[in-house]
N, CA, C and O atoms as a DFTB+ gen file, in Angstrom:
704 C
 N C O
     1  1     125.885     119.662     111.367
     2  2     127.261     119.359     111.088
     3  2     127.720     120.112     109.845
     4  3     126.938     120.540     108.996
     5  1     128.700     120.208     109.810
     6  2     129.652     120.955     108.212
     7  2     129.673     120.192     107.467
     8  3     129.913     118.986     107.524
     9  1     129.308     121.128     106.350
    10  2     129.134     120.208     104.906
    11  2     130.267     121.019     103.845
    12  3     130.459     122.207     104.105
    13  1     130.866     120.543     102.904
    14  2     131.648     121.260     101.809
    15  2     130.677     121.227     100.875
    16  3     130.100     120.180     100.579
    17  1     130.392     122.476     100.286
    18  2     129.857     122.786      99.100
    19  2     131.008     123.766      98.092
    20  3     131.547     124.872      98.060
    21  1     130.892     122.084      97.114
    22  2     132.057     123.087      96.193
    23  2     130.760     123.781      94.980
    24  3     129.544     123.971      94.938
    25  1     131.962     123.964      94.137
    26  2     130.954     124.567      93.033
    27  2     131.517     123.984      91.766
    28  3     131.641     122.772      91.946
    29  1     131.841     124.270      90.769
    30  2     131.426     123.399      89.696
    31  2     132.375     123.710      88.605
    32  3     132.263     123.484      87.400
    33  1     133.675     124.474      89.504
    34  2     135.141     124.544      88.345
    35  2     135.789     123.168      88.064
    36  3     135.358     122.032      88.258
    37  1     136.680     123.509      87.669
    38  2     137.293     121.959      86.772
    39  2     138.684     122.008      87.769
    40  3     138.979     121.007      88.422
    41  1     139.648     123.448      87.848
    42  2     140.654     123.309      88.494
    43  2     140.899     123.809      89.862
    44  3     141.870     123.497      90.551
    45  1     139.860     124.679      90.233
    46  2     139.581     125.589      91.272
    47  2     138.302     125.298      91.589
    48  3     137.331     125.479      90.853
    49  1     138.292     124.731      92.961
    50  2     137.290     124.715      93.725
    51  2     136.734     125.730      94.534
    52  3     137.488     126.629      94.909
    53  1     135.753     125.741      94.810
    54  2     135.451     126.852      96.062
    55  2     134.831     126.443      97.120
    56  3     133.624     126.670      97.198
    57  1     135.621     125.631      98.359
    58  2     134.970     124.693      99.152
    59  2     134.494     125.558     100.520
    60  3     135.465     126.159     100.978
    61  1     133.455     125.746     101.171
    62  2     133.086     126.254     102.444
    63  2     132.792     125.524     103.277
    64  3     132.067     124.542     103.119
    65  1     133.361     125.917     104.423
    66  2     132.537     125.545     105.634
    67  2     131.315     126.338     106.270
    68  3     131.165     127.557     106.353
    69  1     130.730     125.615     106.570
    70  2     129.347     126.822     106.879
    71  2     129.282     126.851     108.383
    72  3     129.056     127.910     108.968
    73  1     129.466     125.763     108.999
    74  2     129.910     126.158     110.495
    75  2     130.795     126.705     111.278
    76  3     130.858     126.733     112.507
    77  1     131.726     127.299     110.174
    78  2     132.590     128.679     110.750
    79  2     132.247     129.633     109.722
    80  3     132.768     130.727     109.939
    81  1     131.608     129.588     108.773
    82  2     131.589     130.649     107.753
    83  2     132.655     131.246     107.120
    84  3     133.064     132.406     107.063
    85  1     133.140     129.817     106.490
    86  2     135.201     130.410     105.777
    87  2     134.601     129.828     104.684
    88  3     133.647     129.050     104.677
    89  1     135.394     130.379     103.527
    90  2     135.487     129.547     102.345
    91  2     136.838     129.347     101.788
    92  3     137.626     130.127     102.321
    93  1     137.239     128.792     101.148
    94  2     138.442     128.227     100.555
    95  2     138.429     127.997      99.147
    96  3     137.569     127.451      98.456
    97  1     139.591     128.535      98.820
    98  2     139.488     128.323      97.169
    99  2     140.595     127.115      96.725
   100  3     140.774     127.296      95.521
   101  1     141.206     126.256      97.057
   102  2     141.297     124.534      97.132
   103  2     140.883     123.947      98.295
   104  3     140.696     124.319      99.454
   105  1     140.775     122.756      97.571
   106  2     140.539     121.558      98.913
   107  2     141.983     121.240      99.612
   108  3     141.728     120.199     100.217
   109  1     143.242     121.521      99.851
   110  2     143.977     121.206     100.369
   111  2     143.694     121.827     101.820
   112  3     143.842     121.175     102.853
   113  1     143.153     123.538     101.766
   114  2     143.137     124.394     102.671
   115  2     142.021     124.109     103.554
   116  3     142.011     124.298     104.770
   117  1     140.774     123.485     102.610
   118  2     139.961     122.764     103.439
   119  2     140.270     121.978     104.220
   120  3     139.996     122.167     105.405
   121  1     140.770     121.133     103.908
   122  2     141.354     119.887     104.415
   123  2     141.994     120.356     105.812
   124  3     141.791     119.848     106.915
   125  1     142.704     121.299     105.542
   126  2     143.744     121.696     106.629
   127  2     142.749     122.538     107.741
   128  3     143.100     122.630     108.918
   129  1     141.612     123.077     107.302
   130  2     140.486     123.583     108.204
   131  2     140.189     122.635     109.454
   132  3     140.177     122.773     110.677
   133  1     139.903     121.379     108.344
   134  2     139.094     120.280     109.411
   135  2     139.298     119.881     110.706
   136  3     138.493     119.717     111.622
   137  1     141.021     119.690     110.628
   138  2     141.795     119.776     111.369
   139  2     142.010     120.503     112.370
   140  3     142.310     120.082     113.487
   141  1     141.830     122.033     111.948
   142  2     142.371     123.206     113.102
   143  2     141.109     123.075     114.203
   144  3     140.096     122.384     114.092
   145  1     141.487     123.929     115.255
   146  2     141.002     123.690     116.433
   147  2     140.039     124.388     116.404
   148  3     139.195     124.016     117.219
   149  1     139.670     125.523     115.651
   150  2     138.331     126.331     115.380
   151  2     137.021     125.612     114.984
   152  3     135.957     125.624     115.604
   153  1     137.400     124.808     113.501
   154  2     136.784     123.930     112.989
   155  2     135.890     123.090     114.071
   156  3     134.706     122.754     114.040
   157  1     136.840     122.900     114.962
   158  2     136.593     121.139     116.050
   159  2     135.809     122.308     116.698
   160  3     135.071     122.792     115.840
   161  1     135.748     122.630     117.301
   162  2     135.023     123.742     118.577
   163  2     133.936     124.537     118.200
   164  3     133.059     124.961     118.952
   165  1     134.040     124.715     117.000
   166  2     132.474     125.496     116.060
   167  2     132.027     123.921     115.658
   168  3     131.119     124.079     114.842
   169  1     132.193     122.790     115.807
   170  2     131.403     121.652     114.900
   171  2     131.006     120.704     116.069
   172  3     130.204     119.780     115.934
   173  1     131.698     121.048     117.332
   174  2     131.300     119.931     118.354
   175  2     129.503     119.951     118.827
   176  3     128.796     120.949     118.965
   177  1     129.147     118.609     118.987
   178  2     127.976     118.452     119.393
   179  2     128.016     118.799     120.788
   180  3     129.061     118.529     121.380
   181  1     126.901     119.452     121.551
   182  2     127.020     119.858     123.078
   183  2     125.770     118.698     123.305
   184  3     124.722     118.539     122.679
   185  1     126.242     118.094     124.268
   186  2     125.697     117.290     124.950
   187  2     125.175     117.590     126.329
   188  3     124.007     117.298     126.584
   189  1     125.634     117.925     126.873
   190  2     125.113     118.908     128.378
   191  2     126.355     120.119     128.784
   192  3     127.511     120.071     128.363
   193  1     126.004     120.788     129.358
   194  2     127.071     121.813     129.771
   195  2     128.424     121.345     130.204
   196  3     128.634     120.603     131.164
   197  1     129.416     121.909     129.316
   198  2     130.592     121.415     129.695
   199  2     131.083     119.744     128.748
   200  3     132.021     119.120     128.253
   201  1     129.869     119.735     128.971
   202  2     130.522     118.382     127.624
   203  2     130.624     118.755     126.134
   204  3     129.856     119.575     125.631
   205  1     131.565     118.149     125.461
   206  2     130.955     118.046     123.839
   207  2     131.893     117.035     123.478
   208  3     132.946     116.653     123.989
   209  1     131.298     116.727     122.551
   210  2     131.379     115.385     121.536
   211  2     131.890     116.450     120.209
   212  3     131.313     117.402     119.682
   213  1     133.590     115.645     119.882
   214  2     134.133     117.064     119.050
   215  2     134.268     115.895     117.531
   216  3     134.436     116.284     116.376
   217  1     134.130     114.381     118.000
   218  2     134.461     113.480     116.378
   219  2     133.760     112.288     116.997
   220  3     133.798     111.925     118.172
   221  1     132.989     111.650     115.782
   222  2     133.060     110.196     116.123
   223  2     132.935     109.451     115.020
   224  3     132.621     110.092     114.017
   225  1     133.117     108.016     114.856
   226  2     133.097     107.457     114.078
   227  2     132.833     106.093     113.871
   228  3     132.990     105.349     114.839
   229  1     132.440     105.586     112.732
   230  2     131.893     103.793     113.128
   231  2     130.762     103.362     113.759
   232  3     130.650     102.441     114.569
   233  1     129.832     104.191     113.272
   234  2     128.410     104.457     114.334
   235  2     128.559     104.994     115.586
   236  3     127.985     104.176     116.304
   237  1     128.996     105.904     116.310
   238  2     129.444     106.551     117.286
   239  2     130.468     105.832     118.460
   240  3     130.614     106.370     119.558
   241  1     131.281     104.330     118.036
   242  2     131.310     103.441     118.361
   243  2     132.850     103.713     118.933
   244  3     133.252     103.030     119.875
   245  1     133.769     104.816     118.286
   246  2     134.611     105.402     118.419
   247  2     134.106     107.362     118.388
   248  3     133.510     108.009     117.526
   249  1     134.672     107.765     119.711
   250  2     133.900     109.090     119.732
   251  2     135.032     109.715     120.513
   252  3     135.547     108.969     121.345
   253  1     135.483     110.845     120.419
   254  2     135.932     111.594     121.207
   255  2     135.608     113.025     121.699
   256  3     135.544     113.849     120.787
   257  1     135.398     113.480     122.911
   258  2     134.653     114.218     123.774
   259  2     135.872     115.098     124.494
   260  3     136.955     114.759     124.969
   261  1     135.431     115.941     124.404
   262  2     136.018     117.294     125.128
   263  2     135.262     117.834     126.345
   264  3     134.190     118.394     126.118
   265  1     135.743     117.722     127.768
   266  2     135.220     118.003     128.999
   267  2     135.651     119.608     129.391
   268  3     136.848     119.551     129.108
   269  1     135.507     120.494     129.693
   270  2     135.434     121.490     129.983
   271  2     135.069     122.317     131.355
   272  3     133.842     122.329     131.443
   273  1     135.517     122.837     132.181
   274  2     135.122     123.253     133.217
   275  2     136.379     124.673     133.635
   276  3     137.352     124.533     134.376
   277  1     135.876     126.282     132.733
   278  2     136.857     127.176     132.885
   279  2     136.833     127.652     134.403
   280  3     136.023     127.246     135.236
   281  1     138.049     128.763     134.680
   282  2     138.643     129.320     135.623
   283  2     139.398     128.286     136.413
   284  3     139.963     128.624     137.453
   285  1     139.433     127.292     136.065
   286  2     140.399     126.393     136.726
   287  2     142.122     126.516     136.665
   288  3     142.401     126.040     135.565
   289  1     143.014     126.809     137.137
   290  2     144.362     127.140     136.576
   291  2     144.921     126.085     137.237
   292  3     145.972     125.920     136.617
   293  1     144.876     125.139     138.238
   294  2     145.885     124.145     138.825
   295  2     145.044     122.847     138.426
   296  3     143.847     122.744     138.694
   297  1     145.717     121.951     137.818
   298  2     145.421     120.379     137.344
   299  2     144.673     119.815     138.082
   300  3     143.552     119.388     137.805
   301  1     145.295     119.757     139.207
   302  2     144.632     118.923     140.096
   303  2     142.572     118.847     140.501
   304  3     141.685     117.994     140.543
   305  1     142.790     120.890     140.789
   306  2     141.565     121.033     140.885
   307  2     140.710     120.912     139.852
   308  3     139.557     120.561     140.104
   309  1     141.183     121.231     138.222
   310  2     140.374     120.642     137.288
   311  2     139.841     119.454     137.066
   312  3     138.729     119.234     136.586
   313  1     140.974     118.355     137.566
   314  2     140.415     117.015     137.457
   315  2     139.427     116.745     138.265
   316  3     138.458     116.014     138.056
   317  1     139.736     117.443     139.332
   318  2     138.674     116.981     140.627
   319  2     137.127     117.803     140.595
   320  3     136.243     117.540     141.411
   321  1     136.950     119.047     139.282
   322  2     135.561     119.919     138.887
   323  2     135.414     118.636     137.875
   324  3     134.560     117.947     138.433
   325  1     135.649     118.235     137.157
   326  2     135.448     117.458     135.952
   327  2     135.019     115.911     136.221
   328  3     134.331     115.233     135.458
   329  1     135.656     115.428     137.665
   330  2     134.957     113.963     137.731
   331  2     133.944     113.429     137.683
   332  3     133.873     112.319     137.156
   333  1     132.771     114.088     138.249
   334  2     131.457     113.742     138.010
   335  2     131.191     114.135     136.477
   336  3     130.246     113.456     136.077
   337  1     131.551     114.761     135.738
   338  2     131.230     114.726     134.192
   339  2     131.652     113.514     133.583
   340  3     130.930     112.846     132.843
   341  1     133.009     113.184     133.943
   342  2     133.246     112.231     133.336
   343  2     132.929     110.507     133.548
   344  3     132.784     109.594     132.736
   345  1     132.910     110.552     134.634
   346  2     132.250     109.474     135.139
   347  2     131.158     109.058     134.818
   348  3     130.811     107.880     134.726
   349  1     130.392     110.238     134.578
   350  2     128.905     110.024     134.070
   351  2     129.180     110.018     132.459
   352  3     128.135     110.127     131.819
   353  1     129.959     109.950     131.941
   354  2     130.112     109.848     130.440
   355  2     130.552     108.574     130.260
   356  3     130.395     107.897     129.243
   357  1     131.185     108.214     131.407
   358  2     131.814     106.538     131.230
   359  2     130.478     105.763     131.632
   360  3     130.120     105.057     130.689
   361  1     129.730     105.682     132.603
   362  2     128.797     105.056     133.244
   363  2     127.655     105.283     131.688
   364  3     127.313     104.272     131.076
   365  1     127.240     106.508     131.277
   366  2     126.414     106.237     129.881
   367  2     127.313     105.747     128.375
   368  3     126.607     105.356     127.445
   369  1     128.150     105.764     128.260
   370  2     129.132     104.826     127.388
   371  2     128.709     103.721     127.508
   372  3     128.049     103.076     126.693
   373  1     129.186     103.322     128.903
   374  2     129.269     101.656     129.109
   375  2     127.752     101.155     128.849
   376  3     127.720     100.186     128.089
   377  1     126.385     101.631     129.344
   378  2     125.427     101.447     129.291
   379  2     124.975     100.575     127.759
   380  3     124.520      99.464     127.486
   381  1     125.491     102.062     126.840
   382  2     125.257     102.292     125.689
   383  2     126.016     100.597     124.685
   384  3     125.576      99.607     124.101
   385  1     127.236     101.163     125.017
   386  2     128.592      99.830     124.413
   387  2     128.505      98.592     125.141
   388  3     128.713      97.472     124.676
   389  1     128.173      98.889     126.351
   390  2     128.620      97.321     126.831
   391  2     130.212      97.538     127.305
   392  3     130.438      97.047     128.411
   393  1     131.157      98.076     126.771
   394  2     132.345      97.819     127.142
   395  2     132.544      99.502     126.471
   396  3     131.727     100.218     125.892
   397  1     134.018      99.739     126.848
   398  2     134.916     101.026     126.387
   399  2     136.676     101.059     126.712
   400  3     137.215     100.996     127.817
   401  1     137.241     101.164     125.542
   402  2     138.547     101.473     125.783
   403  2     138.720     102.953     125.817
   404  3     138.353     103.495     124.774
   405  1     139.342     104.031     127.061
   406  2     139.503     104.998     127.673
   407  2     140.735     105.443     127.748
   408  3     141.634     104.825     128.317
   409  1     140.928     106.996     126.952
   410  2     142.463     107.526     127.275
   411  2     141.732     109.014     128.091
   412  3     140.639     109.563     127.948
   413  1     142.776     109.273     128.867
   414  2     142.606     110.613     129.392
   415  2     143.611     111.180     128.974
   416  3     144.706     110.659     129.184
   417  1     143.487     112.724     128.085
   418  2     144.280     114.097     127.623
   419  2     143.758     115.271     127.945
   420  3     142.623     115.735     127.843
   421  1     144.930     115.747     128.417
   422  2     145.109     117.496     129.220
   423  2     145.978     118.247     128.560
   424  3     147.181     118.172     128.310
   425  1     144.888     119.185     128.268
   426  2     145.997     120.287     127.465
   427  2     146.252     121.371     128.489
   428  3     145.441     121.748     129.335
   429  1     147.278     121.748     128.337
   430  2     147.814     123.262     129.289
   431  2     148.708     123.781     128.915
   432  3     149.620     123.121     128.418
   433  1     148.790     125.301     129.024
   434  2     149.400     126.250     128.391
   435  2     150.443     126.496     129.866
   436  3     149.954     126.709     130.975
   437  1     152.081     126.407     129.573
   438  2     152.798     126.436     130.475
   439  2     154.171     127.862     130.353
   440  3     154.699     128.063     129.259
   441  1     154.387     128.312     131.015
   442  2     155.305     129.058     131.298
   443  2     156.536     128.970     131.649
   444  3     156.939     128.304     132.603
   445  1     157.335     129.750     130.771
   446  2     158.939     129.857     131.411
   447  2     159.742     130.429     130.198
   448  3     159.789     130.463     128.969
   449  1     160.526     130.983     131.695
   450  2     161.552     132.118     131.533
   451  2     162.742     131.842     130.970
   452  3     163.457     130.929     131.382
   453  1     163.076     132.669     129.905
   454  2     164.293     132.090     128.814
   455  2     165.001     133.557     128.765
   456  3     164.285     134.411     128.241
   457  1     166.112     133.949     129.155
   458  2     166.657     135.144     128.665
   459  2     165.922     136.582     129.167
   460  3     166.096     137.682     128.642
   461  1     165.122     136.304     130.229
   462  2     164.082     137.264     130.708
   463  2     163.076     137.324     129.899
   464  3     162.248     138.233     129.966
   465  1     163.008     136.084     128.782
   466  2     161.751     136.129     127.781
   467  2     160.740     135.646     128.078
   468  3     161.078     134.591     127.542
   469  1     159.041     135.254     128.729
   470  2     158.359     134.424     128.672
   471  2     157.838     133.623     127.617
   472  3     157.066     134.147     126.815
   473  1     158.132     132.504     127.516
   474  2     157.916     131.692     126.532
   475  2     156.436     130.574     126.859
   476  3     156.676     129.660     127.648
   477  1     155.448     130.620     126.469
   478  2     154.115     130.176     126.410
   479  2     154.327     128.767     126.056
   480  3     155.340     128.864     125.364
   481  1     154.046     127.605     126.082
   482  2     154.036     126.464     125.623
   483  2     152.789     125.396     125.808
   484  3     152.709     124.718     126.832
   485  1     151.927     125.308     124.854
   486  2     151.140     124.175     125.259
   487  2     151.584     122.556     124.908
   488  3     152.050     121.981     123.924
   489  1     151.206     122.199     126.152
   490  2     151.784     120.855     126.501
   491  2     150.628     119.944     126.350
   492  3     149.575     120.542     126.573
   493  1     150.463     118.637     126.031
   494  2     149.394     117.614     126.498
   495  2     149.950     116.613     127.162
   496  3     151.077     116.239     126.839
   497  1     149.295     116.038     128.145
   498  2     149.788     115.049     129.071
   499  2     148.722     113.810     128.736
   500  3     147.618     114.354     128.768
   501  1     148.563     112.579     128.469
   502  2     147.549     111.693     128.586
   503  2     148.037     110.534     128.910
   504  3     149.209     110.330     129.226
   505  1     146.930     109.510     128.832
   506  2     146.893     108.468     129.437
   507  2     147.587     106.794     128.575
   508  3     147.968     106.933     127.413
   509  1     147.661     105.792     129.019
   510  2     147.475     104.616     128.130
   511  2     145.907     104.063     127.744
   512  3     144.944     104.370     128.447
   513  1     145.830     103.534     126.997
   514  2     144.275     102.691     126.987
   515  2     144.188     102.010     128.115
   516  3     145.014     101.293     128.680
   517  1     142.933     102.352     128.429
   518  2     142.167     101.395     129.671
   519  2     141.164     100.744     129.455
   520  3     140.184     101.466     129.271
   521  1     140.935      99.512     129.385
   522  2     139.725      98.585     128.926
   523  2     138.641      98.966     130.600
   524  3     138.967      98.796     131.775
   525  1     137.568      99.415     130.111
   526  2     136.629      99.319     131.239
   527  2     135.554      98.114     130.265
   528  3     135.258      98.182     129.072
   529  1     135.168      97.103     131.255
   530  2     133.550      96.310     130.593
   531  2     132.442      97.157     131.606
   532  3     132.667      97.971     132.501
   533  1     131.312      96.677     131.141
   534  2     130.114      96.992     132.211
   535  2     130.232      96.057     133.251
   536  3     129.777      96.527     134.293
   537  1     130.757      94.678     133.400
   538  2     130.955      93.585     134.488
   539  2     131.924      94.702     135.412
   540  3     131.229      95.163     136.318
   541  1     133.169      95.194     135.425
   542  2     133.735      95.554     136.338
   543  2     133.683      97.163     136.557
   544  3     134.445      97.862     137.224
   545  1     132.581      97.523     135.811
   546  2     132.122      99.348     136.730
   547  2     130.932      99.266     137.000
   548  3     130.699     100.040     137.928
   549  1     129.968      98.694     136.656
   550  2     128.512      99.363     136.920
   551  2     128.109      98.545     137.858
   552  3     126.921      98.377     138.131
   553  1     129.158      97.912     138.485
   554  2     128.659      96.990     139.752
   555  2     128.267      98.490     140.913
   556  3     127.233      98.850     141.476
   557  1     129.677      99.038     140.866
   558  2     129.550     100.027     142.118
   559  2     129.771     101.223     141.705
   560  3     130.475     101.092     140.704
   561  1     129.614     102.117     141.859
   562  2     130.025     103.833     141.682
   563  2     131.234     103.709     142.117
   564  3     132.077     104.008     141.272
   565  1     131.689     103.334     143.258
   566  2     133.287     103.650     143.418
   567  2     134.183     103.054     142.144
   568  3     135.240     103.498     141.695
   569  1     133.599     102.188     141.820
   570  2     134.569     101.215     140.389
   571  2     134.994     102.649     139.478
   572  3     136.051     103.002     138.955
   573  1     133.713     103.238     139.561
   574  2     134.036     104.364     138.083
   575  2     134.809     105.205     138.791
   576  3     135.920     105.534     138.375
   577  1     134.327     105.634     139.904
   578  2     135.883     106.859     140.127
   579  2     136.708     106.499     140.268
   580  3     137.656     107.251     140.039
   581  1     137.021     105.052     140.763
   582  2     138.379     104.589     141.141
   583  2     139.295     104.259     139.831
   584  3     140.523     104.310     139.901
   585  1     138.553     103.892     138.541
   586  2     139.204     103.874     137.121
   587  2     139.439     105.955     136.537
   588  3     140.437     106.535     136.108
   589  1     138.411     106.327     136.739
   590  2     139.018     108.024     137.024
   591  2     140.218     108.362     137.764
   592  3     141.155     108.754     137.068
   593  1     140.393     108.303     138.936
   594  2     141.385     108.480     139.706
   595  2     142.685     108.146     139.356
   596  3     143.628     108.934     139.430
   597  1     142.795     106.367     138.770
   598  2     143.818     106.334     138.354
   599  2     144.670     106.840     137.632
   600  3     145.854     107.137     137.788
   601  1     143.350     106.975     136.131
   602  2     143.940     107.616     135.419
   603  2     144.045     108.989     135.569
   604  3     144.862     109.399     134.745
   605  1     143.505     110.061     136.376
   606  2     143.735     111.472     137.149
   607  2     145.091     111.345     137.679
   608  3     145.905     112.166     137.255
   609  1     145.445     110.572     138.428
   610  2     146.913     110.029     138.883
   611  2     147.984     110.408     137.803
   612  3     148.814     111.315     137.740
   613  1     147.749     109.679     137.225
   614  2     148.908     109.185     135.969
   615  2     148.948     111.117     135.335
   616  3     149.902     111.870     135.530
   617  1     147.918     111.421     134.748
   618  2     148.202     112.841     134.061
   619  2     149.056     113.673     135.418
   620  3     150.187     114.103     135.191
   621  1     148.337     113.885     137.024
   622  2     148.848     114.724     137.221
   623  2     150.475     114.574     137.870
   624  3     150.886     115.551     138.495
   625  1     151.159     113.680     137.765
   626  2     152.349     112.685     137.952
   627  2     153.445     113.337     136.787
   628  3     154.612     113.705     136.922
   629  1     152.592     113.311     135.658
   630  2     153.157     113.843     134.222
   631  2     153.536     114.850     134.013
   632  3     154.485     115.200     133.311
   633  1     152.303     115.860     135.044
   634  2     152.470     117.092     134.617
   635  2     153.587     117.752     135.573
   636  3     154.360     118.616     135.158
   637  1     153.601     117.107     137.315
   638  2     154.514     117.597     138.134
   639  2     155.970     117.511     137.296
   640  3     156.569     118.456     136.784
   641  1     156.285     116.362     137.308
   642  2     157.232     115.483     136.192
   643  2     157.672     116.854     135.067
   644  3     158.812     117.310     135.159
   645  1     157.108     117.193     134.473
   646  2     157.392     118.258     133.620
   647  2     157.540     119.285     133.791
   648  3     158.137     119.846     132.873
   649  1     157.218     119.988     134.735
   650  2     157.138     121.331     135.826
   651  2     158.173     121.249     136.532
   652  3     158.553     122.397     136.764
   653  1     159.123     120.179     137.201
   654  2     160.276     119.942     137.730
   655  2     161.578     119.498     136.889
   656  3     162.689     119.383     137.407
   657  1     161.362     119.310     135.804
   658  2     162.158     119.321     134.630
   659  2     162.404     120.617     133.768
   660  3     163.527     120.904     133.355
   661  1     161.450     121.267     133.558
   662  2     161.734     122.389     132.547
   663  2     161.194     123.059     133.552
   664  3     160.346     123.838     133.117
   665  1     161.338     123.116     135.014
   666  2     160.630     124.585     135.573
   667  2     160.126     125.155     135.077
   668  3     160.458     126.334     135.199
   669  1     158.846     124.842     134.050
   670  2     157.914     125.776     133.908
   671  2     156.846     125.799     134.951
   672  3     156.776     124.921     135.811
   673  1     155.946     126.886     134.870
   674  2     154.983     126.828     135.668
   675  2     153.544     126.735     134.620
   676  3     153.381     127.271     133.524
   677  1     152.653     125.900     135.359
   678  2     151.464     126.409     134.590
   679  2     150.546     127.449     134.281
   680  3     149.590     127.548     135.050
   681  1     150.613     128.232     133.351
   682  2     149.314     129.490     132.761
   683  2     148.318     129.455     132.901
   684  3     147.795     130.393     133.503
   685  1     147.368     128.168     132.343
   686  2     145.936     127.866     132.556
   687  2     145.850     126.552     131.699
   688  3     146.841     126.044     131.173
   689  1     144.626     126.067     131.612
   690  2     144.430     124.525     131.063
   691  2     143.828     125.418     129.671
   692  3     143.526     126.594     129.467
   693  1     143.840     124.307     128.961
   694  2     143.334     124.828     127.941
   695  2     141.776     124.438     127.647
   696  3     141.348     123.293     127.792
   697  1     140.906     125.656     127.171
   698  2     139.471     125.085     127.138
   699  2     139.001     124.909     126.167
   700  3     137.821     124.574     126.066
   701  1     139.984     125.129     124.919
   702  2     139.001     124.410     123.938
   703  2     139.296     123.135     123.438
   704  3     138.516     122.579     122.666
């Protein structure tokens, strides 16, 4: 994991990250590192292919995970490469917790035409909280896809929804 090693000025720090190999001369800019999406994607734990674990916190008790599966460009079919990852992340969650509250977020980079200009836009679409316990999924395998699905539902509902409003079209999902 990334560590800040400052050094030993009074008004000027010299803080680095070593898992992107930047350094910074205040902590504000650090700060603002932690944040950016480089930071998260050079610091995520890989858990099996296509998974990573990008934050967690409270003894891993609160965690958030980034699913991945490139060349995908239409929603639908991403959700539907990605279910068995995720399912199996909910099914070892629940194992683990006993219980899990669950949001699903999709990032995608969308298109449209302004003045003959293409204008790029990334969008996120997600979910509400969903209480899953281990009493009502690990009875059956269908329980877990069928709490997937729903919430697969709901994002790709969002995203048509937005594509028929601002006629944009979609570019690609985003993979990091």
């Amino acid at each position: 994991m990334c560590q800040e090693i400052p050094t030993k000025r009074k008004h000027l720090e010299d803080v680095a990250s070593t898992c992107c190999n930047l350094s910074f001369s205040c902590r504000r800019q650090y700060r603002g590192h932690l944040r950016s999406q480089l930071h998260v994607s050079n610091n995520a734990q890989v858990l099996e292919e296509g998974i990573y674990k990008t934050a967690s916190s409270f003894k891993n008790r609160i965690a958030t995970y980034r699913i991945t599966d490139s060349g995908k460009a239409d929603i639908s079919t991403f959700l539907e490469s990605v279910k068995l990852k995720t399912c199996k992340l909910i099914h070892d969650t629940i194992l683990q917790l006993n219980s899990l509250k669950l949001q699903l977020e999709l990032f995608a980079y969308y298109t449209k035409f302004i003045n003959d200009e293409e204008l790029i836009q990334l969008k996120s679409f997600n979910t509400k909280y969903v209480v899953v316990t281990e009493s009502t999924v690990l009875e059956n395998v269908y329980d877990q896809l069928a709490v997937y699905d729903q919430l697969a539902d709901i994002i790709k509902n969002k995203s048509d929804e937005f594509q028929e409003k601002d006629s944009a079209e979609i570019k690609m999902l985003n993979d990091n």
